[in-house]
Tab-separated table of N, CA, C and O in Angstrom:
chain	number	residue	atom	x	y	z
A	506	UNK	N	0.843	-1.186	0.000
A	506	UNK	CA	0.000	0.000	0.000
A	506	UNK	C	0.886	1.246	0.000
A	506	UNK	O	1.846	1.279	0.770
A	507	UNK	N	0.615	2.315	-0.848
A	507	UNK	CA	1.613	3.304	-0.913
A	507	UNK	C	0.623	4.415	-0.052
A	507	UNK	O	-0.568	4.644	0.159
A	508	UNK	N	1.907	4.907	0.270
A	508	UNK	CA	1.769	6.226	1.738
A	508	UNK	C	0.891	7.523	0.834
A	508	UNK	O	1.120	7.976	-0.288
A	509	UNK	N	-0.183	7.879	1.844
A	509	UNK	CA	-0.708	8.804	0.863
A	509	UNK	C	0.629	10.460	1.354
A	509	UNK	O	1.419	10.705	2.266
A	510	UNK	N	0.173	11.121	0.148
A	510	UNK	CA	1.055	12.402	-0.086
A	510	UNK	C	-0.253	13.565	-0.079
A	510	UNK	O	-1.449	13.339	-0.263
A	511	UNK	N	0.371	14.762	0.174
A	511	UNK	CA	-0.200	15.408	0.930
A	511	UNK	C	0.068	16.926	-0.198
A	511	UNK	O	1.233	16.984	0.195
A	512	UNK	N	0.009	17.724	-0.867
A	512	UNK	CA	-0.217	18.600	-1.806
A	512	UNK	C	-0.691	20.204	-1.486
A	512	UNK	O	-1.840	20.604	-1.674
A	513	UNK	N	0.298	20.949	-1.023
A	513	UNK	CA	-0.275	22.020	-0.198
A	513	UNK	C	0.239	23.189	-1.265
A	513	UNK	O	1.314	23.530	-1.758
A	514	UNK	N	-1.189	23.614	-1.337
A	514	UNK	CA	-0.494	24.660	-2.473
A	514	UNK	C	-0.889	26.214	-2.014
A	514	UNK	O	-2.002	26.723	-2.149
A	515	UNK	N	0.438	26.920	-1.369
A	515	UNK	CA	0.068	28.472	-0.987
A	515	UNK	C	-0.438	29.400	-2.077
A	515	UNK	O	0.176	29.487	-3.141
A	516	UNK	N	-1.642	30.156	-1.819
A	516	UNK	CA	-1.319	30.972	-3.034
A	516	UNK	C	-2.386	32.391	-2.275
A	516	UNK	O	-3.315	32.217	-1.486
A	517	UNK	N	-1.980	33.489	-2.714
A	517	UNK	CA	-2.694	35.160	-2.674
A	517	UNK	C	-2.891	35.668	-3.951
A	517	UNK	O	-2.096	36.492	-4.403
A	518	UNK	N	-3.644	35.366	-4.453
A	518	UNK	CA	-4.652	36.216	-6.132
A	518	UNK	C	-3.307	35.528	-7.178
A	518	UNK	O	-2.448	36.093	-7.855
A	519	UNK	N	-3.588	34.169	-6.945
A	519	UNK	CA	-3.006	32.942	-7.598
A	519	UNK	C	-4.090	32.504	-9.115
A	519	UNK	O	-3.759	31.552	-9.823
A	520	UNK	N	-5.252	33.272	-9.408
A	520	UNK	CA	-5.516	32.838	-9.874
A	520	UNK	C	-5.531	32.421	-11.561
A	520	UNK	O	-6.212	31.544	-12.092
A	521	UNK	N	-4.419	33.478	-12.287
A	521	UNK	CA	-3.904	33.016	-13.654
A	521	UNK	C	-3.109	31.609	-13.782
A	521	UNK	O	-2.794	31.221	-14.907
A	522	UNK	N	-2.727	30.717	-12.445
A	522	UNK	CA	-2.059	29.753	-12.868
A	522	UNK	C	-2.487	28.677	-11.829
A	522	UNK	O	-2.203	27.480	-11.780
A	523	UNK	N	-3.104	29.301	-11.172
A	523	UNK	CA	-3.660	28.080	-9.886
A	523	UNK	C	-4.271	26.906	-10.665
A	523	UNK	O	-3.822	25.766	-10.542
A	524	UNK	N	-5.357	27.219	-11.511
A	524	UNK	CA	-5.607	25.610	-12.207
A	524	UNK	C	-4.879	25.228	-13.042
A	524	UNK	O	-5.369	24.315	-13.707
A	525	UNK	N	-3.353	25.684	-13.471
A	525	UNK	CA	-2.899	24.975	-14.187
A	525	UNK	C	-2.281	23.654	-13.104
A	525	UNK	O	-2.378	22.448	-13.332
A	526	UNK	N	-1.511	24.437	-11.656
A	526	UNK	CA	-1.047	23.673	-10.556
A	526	UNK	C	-2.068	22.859	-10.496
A	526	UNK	O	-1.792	21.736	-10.918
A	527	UNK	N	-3.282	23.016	-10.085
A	527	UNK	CA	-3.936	21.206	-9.863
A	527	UNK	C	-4.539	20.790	-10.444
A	527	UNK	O	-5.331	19.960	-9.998
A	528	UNK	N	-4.520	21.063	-11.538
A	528	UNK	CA	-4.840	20.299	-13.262
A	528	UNK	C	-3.204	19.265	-13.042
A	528	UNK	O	-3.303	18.053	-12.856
A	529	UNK	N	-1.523	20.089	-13.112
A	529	UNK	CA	-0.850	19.281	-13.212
A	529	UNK	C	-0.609	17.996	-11.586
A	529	UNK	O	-0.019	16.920	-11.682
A	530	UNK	N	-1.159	18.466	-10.449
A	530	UNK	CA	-1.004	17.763	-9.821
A	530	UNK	C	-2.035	16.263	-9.941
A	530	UNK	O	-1.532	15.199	-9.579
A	531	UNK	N	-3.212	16.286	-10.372
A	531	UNK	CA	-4.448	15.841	-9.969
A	531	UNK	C	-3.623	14.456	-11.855
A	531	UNK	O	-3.725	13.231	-11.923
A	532	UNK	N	-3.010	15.338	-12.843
A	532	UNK	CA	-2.398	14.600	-13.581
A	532	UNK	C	-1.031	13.586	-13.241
A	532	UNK	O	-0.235	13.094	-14.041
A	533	UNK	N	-1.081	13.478	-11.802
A	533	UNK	CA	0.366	12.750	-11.660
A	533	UNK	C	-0.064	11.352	-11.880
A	533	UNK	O	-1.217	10.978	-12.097
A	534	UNK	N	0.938	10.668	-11.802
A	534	UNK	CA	0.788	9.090	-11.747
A	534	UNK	C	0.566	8.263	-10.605
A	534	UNK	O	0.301	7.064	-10.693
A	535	UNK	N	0.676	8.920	-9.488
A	535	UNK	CA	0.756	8.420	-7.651
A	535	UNK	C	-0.820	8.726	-7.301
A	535	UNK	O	-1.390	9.815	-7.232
A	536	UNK	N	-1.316	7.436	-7.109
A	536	UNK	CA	-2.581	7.627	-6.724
A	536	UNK	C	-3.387	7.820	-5.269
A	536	UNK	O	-4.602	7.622	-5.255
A	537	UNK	N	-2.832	8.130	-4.303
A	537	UNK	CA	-3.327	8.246	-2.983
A	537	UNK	C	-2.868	9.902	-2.639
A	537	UNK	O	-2.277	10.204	-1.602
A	538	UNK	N	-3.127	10.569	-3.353
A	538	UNK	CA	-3.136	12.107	-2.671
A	538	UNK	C	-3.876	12.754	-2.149
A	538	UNK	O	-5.028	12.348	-2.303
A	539	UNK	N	-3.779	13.666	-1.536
A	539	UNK	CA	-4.797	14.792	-1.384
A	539	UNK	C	-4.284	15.981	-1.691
A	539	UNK	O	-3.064	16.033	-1.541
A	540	UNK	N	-4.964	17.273	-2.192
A	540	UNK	CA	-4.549	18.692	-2.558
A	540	UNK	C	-5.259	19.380	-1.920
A	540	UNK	O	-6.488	19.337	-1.872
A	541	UNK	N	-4.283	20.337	-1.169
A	541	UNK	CA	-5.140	21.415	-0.194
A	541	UNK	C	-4.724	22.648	-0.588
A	541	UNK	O	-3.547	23.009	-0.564
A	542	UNK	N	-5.754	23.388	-0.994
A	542	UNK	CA	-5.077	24.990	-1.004
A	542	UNK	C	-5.555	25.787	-0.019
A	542	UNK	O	-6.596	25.828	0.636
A	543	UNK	N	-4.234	26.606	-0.085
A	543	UNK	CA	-4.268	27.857	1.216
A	543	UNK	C	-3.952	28.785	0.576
A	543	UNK	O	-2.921	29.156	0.015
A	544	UNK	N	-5.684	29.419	0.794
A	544	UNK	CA	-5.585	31.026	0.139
A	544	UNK	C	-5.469	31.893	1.559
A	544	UNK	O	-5.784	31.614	2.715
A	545	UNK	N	-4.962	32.895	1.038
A	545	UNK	CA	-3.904	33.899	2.051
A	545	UNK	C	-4.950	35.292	1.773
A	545	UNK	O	-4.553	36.292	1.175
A	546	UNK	N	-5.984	35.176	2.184
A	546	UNK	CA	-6.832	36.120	1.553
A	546	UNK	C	-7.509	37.016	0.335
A	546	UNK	O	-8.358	37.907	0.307
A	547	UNK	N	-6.715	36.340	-0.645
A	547	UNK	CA	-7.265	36.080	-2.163
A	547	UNK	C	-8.427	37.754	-2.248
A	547	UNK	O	-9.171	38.112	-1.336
A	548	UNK	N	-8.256	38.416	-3.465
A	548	UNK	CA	-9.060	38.765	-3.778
A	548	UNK	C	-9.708	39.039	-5.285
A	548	UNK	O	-10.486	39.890	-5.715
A	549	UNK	N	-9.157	38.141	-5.759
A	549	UNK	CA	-9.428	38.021	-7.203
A	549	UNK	C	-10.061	36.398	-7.425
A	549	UNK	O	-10.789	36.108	-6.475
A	550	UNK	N	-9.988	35.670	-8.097
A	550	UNK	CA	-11.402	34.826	-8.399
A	550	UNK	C	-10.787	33.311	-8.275
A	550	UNK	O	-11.159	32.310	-8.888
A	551	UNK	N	-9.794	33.423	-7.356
A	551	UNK	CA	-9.104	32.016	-6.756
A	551	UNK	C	-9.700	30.920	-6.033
A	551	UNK	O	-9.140	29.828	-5.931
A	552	UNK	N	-11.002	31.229	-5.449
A	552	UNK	CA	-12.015	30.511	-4.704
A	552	UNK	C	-12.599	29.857	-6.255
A	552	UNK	O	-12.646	28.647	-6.480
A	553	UNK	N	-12.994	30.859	-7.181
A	553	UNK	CA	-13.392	30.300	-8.304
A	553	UNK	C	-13.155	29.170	-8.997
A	553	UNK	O	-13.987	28.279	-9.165
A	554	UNK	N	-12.170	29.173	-9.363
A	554	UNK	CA	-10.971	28.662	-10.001
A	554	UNK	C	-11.059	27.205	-8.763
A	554	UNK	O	-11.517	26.187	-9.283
A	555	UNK	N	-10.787	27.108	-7.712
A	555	UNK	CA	-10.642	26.020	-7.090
A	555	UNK	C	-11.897	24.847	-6.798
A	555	UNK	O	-11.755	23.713	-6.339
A	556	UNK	N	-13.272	25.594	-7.267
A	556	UNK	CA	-14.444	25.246	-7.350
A	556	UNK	C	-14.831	24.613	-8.426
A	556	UNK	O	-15.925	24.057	-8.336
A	557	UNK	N	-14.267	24.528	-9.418
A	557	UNK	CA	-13.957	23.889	-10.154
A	557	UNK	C	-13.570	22.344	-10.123
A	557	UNK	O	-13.913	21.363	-10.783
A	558	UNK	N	-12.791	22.545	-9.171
A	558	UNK	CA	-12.571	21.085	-9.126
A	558	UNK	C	-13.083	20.257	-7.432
A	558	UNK	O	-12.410	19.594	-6.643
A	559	UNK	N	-14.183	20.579	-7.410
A	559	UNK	CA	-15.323	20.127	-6.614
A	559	UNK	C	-14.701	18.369	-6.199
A	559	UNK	O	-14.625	17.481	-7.048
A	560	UNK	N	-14.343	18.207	-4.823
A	560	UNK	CA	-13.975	16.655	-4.808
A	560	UNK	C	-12.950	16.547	-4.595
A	560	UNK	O	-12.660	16.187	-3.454
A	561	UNK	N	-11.726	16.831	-5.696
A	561	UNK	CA	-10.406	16.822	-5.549
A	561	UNK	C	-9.559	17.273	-5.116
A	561	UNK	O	-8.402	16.856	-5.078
A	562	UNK	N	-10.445	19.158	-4.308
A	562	UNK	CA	-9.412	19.917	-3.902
A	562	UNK	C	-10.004	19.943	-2.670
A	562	UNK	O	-11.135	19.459	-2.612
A	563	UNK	N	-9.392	20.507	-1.397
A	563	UNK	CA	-9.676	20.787	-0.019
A	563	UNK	C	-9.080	22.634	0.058
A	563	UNK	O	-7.920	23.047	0.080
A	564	UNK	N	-10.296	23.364	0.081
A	564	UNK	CA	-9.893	24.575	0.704
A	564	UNK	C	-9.828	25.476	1.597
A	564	UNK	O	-10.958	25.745	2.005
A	565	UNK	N	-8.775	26.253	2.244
A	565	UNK	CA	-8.692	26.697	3.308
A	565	UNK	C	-8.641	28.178	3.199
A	565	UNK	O	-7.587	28.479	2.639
A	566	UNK	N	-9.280	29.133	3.476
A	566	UNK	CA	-9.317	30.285	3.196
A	566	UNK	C	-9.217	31.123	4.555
A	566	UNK	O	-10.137	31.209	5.368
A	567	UNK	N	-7.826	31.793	4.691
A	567	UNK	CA	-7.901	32.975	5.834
A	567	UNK	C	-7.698	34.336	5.725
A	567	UNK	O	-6.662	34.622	5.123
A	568	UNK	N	-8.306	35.192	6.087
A	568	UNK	CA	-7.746	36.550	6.040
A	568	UNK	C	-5.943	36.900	5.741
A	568	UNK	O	-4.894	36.315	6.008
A	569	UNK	N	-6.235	37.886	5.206
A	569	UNK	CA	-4.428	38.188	4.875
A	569	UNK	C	-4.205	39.188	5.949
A	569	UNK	O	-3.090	39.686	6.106
């Protein structure tokens, strides 16, 4: 059984490249992950963007 891995992706108004990051993570070959993003108070459409992928991502949103 392989060890699950853990995918923490920081980001603040990340959102021109944030779905490319877990488009390429969610594309790896290691199947027991999880992806968590930590928005740093975001104010551009990064919640958006992570809603998207409904299921696969875990998000954490705090004030900056």
């Amino acid at each position: 059984m392989q060890t699950e891995v853990s995918c923490i992706i920081g980001v603040y108004n990340g959102e021109e490249y944030l779905g490319c990051a877990i488009e390429s993570i969610i594309h790896q070959t290691y199947e027991n992950m999880e992806i968590i993003v930590v928005d740093d108070g975001s104010t551009d459409g990064t919640r958006d963007i992570v809603n998207r992928f409904t299921g696969d991502v875990r998000y954490i949103f705090q004030e900056n």
